[in-house]
Coordinates of C-alpha atoms and ligand atoms in Angstrom, one line a residue:
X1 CA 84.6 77.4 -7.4
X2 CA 84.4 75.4 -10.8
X3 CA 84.7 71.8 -10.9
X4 CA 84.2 69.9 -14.3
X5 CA 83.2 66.3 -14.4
X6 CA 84.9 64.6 -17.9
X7 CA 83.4 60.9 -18.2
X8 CA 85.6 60.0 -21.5
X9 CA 83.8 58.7 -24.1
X10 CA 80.8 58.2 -21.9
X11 CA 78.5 59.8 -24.9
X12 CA 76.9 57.0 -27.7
X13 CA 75.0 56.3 -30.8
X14 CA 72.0 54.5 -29.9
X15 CA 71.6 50.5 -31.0
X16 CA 67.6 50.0 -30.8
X17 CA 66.9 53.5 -29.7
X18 CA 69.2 52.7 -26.8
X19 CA 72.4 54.0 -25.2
X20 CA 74.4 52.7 -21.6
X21 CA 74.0 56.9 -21.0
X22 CA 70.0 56.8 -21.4
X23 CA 69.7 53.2 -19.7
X24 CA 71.8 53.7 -17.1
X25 CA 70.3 54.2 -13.4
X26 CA 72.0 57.4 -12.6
X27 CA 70.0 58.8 -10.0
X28 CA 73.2 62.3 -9.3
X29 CA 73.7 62.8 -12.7
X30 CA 70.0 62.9 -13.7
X31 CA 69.4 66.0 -10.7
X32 CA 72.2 67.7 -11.6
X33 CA 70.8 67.9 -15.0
X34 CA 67.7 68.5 -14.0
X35 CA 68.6 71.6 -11.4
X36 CA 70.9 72.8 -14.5
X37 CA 71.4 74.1 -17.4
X38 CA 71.8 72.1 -20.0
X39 CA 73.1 71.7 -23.8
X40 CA 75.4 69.4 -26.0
X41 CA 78.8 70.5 -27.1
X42 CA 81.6 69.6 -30.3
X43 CA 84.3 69.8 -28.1
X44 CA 86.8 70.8 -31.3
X45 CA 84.0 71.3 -34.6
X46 CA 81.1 69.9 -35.8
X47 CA 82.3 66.8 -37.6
X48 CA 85.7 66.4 -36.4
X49 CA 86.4 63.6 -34.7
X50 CA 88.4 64.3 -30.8
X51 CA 91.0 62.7 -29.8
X52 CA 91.1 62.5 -25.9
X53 CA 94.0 65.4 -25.6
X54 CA 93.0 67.7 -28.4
X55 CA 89.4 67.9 -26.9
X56 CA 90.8 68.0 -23.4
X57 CA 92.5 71.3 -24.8
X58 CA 90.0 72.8 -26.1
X59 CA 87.8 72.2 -22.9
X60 CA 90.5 74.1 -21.1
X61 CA 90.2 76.9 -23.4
X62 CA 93.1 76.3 -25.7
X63 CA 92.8 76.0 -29.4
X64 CA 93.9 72.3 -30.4
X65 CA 94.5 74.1 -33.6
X66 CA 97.2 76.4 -32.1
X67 CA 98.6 74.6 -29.2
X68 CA 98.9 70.7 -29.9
X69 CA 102.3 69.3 -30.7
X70 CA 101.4 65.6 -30.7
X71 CA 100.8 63.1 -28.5
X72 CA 104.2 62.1 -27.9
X73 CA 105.2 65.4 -25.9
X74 CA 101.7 65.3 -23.8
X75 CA 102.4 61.6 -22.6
X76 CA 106.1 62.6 -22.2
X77 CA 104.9 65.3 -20.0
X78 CA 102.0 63.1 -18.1
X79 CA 104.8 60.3 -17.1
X80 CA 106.9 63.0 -15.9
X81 CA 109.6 64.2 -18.1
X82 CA 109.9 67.9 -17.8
X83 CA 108.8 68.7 -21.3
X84 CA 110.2 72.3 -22.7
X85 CA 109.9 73.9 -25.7
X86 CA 111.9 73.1 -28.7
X87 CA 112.4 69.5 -26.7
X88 CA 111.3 66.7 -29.7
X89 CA 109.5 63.6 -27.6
X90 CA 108.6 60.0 -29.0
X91 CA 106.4 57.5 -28.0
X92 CA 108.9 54.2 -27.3
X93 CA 108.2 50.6 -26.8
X94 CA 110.3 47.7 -26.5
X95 CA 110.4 45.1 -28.4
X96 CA 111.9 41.9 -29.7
X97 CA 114.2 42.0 -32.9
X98 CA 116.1 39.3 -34.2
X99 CA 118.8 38.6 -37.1
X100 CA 122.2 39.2 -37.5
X101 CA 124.2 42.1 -38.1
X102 CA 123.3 45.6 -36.7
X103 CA 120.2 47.0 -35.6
X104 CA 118.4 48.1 -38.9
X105 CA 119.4 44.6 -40.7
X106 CA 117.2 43.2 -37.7
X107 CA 113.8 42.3 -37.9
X108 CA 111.0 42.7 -35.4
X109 CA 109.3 39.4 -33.9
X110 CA 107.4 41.1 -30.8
X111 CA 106.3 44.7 -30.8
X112 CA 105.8 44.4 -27.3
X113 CA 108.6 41.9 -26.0
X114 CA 106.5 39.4 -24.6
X115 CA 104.6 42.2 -22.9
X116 CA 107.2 42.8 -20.7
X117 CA 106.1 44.6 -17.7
X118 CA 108.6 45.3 -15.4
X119 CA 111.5 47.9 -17.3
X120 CA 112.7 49.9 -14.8
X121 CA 116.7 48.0 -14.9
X122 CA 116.5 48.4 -18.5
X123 CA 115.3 52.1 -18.3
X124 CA 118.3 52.8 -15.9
X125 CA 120.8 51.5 -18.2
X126 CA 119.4 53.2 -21.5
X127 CA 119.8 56.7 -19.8
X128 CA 123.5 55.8 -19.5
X129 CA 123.7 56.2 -23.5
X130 CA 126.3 58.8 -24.6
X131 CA 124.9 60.7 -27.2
X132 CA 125.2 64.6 -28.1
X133 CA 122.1 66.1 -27.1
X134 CA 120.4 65.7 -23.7
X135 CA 117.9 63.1 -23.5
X136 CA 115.4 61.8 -20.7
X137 CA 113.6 57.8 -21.3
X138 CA 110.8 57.3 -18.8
X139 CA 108.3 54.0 -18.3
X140 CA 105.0 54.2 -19.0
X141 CA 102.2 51.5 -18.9
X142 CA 103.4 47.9 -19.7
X143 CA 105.9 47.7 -22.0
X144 CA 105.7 51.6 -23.1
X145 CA 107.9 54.3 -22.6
X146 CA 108.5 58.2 -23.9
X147 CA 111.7 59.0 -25.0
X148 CA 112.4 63.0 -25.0
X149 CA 115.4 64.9 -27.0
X150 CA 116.8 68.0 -25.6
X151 CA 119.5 70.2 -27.6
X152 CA 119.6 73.0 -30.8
X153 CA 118.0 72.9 -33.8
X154 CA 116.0 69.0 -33.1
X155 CA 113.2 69.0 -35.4
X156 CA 110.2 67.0 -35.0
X157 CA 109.7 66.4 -39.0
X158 CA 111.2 62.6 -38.7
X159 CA 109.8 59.4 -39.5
X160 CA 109.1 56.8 -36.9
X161 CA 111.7 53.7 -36.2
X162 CA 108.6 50.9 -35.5
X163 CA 108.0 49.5 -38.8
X164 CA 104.0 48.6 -36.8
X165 CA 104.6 45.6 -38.4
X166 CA 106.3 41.9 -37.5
X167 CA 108.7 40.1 -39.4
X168 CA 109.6 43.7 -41.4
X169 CA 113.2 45.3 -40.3
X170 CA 113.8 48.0 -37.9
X171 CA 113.3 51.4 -39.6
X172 CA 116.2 53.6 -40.1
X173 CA 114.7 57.2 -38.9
X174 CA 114.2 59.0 -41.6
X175 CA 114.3 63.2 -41.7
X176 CA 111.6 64.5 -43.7
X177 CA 113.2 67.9 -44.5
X178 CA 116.8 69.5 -44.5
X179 CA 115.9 70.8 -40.8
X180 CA 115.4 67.7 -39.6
X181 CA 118.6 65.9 -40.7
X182 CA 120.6 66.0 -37.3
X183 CA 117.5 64.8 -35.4
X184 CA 117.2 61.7 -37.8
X185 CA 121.0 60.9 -37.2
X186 CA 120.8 61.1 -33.3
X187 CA 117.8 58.9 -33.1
X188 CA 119.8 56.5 -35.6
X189 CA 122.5 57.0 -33.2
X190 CA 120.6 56.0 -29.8
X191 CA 118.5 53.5 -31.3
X192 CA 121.9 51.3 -32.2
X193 CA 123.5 52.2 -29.1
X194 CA 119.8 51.2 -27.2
X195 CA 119.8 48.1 -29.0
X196 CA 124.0 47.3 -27.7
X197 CA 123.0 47.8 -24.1
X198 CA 119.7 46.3 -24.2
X199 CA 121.0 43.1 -26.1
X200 CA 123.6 42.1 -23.3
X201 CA 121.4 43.1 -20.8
X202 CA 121.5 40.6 -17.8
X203 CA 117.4 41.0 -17.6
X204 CA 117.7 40.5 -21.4
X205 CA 120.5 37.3 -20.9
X206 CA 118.0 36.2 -18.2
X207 CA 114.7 36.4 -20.3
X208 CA 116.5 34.2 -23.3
X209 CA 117.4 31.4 -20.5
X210 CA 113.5 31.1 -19.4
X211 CA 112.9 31.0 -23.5
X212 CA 111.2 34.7 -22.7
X213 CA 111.3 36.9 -25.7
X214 CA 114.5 39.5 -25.1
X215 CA 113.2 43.4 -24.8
X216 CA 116.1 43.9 -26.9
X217 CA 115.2 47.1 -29.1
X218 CA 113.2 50.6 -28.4
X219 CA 111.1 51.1 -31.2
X220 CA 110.3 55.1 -31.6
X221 CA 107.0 56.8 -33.3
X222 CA 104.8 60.3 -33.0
X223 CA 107.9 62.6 -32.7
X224 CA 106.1 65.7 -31.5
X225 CA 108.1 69.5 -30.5
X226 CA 106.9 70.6 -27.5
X227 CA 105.6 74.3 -28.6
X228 CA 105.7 76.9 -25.9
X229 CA 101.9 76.6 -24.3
X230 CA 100.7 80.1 -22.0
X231 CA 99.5 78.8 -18.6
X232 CA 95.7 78.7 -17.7
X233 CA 96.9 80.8 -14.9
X234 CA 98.4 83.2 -16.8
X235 CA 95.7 83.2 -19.4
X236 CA 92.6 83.6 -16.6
X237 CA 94.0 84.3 -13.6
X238 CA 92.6 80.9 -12.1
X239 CA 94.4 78.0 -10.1
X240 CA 93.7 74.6 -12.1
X241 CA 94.0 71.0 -11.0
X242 CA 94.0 67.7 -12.8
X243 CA 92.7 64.7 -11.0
X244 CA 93.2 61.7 -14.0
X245 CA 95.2 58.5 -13.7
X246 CA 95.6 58.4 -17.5
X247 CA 99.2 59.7 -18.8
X248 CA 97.9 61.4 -21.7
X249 CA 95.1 63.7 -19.5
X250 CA 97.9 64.6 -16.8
X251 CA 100.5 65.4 -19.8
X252 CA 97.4 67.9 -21.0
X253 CA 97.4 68.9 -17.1
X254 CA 101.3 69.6 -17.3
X255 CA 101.3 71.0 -20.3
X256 CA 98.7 74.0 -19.3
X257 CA 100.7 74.6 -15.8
X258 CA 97.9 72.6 -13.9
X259 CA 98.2 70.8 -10.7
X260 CA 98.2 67.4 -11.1
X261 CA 96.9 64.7 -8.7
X262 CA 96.9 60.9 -9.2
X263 CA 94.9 60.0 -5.9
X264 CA 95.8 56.1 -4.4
X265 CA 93.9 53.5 -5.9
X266 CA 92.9 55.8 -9.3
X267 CA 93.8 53.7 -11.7
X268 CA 92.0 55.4 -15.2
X269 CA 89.9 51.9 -16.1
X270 CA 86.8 50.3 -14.6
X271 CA 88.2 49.3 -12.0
X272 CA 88.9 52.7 -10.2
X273 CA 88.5 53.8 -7.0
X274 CA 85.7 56.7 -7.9
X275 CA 85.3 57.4 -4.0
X276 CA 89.2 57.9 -4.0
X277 CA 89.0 60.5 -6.8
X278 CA 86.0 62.4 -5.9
X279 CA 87.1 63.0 -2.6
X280 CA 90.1 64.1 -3.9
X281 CA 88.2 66.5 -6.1
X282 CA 86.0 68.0 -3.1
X283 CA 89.4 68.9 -0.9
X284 CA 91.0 70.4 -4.1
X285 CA 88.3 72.4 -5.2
X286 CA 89.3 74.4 -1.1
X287 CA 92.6 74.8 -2.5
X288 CA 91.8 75.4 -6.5
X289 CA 89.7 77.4 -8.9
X290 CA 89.1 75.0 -11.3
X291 CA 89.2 71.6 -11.0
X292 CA 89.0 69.1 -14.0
X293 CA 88.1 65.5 -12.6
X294 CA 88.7 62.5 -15.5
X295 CA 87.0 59.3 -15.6
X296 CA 88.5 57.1 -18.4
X297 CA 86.7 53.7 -18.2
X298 CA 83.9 54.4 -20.5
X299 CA 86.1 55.2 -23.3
X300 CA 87.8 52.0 -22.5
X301 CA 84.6 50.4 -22.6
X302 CA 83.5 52.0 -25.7
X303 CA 86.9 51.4 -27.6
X304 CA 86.2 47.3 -26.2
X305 CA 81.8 47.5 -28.0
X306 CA 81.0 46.7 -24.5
X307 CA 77.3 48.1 -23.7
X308 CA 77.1 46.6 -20.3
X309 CA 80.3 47.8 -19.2
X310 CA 79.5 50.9 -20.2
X311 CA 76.8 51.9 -18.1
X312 CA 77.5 49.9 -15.0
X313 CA 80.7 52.1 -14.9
X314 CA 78.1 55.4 -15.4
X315 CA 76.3 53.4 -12.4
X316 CA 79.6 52.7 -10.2
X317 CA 80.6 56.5 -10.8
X318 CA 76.9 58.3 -10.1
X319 CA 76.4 56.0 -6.3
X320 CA 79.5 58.8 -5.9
X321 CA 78.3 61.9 -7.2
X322 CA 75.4 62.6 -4.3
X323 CA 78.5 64.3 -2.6
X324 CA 78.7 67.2 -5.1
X325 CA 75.0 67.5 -5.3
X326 CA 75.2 68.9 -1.7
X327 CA 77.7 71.5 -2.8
X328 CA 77.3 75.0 -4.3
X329 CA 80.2 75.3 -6.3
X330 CA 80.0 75.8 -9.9
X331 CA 79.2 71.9 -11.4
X332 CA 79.6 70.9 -14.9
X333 CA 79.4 67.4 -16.0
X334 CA 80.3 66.4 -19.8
X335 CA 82.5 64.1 -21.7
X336 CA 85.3 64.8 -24.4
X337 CA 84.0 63.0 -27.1
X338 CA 81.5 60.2 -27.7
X339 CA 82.8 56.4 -27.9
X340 CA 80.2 54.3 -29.3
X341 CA 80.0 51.0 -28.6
X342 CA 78.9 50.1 -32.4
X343 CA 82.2 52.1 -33.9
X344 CA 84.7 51.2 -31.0
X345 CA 86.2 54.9 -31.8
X346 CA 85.9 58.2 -31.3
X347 CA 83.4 59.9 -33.1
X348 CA 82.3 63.4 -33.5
X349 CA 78.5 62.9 -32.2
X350 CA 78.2 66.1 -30.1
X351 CA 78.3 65.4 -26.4
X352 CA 75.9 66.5 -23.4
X353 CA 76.5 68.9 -20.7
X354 CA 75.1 69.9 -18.0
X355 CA 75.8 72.8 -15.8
X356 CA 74.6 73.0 -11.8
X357 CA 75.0 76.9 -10.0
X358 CA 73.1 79.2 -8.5
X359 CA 71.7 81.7 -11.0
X360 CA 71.6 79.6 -14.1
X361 CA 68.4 79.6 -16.1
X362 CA 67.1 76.2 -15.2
X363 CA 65.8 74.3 -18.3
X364 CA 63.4 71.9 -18.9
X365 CA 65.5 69.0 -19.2
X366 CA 65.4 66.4 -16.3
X367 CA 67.8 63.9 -17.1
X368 CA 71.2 63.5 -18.2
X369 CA 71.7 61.7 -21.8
X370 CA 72.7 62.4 -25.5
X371 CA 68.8 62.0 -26.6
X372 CA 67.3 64.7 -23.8
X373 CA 70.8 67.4 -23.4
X374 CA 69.8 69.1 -27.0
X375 CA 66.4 70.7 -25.6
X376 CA 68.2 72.6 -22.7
X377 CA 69.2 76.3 -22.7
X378 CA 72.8 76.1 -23.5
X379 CA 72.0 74.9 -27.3
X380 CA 75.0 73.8 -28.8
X381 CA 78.4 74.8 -28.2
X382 CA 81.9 74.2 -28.8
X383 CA 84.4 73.2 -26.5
X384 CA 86.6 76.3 -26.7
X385 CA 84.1 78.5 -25.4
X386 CA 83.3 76.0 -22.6
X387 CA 85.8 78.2 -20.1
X388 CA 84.7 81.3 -21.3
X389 CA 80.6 80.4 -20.0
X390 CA 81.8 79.0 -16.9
X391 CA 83.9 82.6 -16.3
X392 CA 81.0 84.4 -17.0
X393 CA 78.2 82.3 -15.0
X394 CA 80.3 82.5 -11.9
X395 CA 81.1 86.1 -12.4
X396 CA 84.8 86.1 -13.2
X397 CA 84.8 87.6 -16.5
X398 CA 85.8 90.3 -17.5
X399 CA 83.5 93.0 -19.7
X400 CA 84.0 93.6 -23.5
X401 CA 83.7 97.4 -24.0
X402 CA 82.5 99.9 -22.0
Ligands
ZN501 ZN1 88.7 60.7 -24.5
ZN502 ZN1 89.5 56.6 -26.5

C-alpha cells in the first residue's frame, strides 16, 4: 500500500555549494527519485520552524495547530503510559539537590544525577507515593522519565519545578491561572513526597558511599493536557504503523491510534540496525495501509554540525533501500524538517520528496537532494496535504461533489 520513508533532519543548507544529501553516494534513493515524482515540502508553513512531533503530525494529516498538546504527553505516550484526555503529563529527570531543610529550600547540583542510568528501583518506589489523583512515572532514556497526572479538573497551565539551572533552588510549581491551582499543589505535593522516598533510598544511600551523586529529586517541566486526538483510522479508513525507536515519534504513533513497532537492534541513532527496520517495514506494509518508517540519526547528526556523519548515515541507510525499489507499493521518501549542520537546529528550509508508484507523472528530476527536488512535478507543498496526495494517487479518495 503506502509506505513513507522519514529520514529526520536529513535535509541541509549548503556550506560551499555542498550538502551530506547532494554528496552522498545514494545509488536507491537517487532511482526512486528519478522513477518518481518529485517536489519539496514545509511540512507545517513556509517559515516555521518543525519540531520533530508537530511535523510528524502534520505528515499524518493532523493539524499541529489543532491537535498538539506538548511534548510532554507525546513522549509520555511513546514510553508507554496510556495517555487520555484531560491526563496533564511532564517531562521528569532526576537529579541531585542538596541543602538543608525541605525540598524547595534545596538547591540543584546535578540536573542529571551523575547521569544515572539505571532507575528502574527508584521508579518502583516513586509509584508507591500517596497522593490524590492517579498518577503513572515511567523511564525513559538515561536519566529521563515522564510523569503523567490522572484525576478532575488538572490543568496543564503550570510552571515547571527544574529551575534549568545549577546551584539555583528547586522551583515551587507554580499555577498560572485560577484553574490550575489544584494541579500546582499536587505536583508540590509529589515532588516533596518524591524527594522523601528518593533521599533514603538504598540505591540513593548506596550512591553517597561510592561518593556518586544521590538521584535524590525529580525535576518536572512541559506540562502538556493530552487533548482528545480522532484516529487515522477513523479519520481515513486506513490501518497505520509506526516503525521508530525514538519515544517522541512512537508517542506521535500512539497518539494517532497507530501500530507501533520498535524492531530488535533499532536503536533511533547512527548506530541502528537499518536492515532490522526495513525488513520490519516490508512485512508490515502485508499487514498495514500505511506505514511510516523513522530514521533519526541525521537529525542527531545535524543537531552535533557533523557533515561526515551525516551522509555516511544517508550511505548506511540507501545500501538498504534496493529492497523497496523491487516493490510496487506506493513509496515516498522525505524528511520532517531540515537539520543543518551550520545551525545545529531545526530550520524551516523546505524539504525534498519524492514519490515512486505506478501512474505518477514521472518528472525530470534524477536524483534525490534539496538543490534538484524543486524542479519536479509536485512543486511545493505542505505537510498536511501530504496524506491527502498519497489517497488520491493510489486511488483511495474519495470525490468532492458530484
Ligand atoms: Zn525531526
Ligand atoms: Zn532534532
Amino acid at each position: 500500500m503506502i509506505l513513507i520513508l522519514i529520514i529526520d533532519g536529513a535535509p541541509d543548507r549548503p556550506i560551499r555549494g555542498k550538502t551530506p544529501l547532494s554528496v552522498a553516494r545514494k545509488p536507491n534513493l537517487d532511482s526512486i527519485a528519478d522513477l518518481g515524482i518529485n517536489g519539496i515540502m514545509d511540512t507545517i508553513a513556509p517559515g516555521i520552524r518543525p519540531g520533530s512531533d508537530t511535523s510528524h503530525l502534520a505528515i499524518l494529516g493532523y493539524d499541529p495547530y489543532k491537535f498538539y498538546c506538548g511534548r510532554g504527553p507525546i513522549e509520555a505516550a511513546g514510553i508507554g503510559i496510556d495517555v487520555k484526555p484531560g491526563d496533564v503529563a511532564f517531562r521528569a529527570n532526576f537529579a541531585t539537590v542538596e541543602g538543608k531543610g525541605r525540598i524547595f529550600d534545596k538547591k540543584v547540583v546535578d540536573r542529571r544525577a551523575g547521569r544515572i542510568e539505571n532507575t528502574d528501583e527508584l521508579i518502583k518506589a516513586l509509584r508507591e507515593i500517596d497522593l490524590p489523583v492517579e498518577f503513572f512515572i515511567e523511564k525513559a532514556t538515561g536519566h529521563r522519565a515522564a510523569v503523567v497526572f490522572r484525576g478532575e479538573d488538572l490543568s496543564a497551565e503550570v510552571g515547571d519545578t527544574d529551575p534549568k539551572k545549577t546551584g539555583e533552588k528547586v522551583k515551587r510549581c507554580e499555577a498560572f491561572n485560577y484553574k490550575a491551582k489544584k494541579m500546582a499543589e499536587i505536583v508540590n505535593e509529589f515532588m516533596e513526597k518524591a524527594h522523601d522516598v528518593l533521599e533514603k533510598h538504598p540505591i540513593n544511600v548506596e550512591r553517597e558511599k561510592k561518593g556518586l551523586p544521590k538521584a535524590n529529586a525529580l525535576l518536572l517541566r512541559g506540562a502538556g493536557s493530552m487533548v482528545k486526538i480522532p484516529s487515522f483510522e477513523e479519520r481515513y479508513g486506513l490501518k497505520l504503523s509506526v516503525i521508530s525507536a525514538t519515544a517522541l515519534i512512537k508517542g506521535v504513533g500512539v497518539v494517532v491510534g497507530a501500530k507501533v513497532l520498535t524492531p530488535k537492534g533499532a536503536t533511533g541513532n547512527k548506530f541502528t540496525d537499518v536492515k532490522a527496520k526495513v525488513d520490519e517495514a516490508l512485512s508490515e506494509i502485508k499487514r498495514s495501509d500505511v506505514v511510516l518508517l523513522h530514521f533519526k540519526a541525521t537529525d542527531e547528526l545535524g543537531h552535533d554540525g557533523d557533515f561526515e556523519g551525516k551522509k555516511e548515515f544517508i550511505e548506511k541507510l540507501d545500501r538498504e533501500l534496493w529492497k523497496f525499489l523491487e516493490k510496487d507499493f506506493c513509496l515516498v521518501v522525505t524528511s520532517d524538517h531540515s537539520t543543518p549542520v551550520s545551525v545545529r537546529e531545526h530550520t524551516a528550509d523546505p524539504v525534498p520528496i519524492a514519490i515512486k508508484f505506478e501512474g505518477v507523472r514521472r518528472d525530470e528530476v534524477r536524483v534525490f537532494s534539496e538543490f534538484e527536488a524543486y524542479k519536479g512535478g509536485l512543486c511545493r507543498i505542505k505537510g498536511l496535504d501530504l496524506i491527502n496526495l498519497l489517497l488520491d494517487l493510489t486511488d483511495l479518495a474519495e470525490k468532492f461533489g458530484a
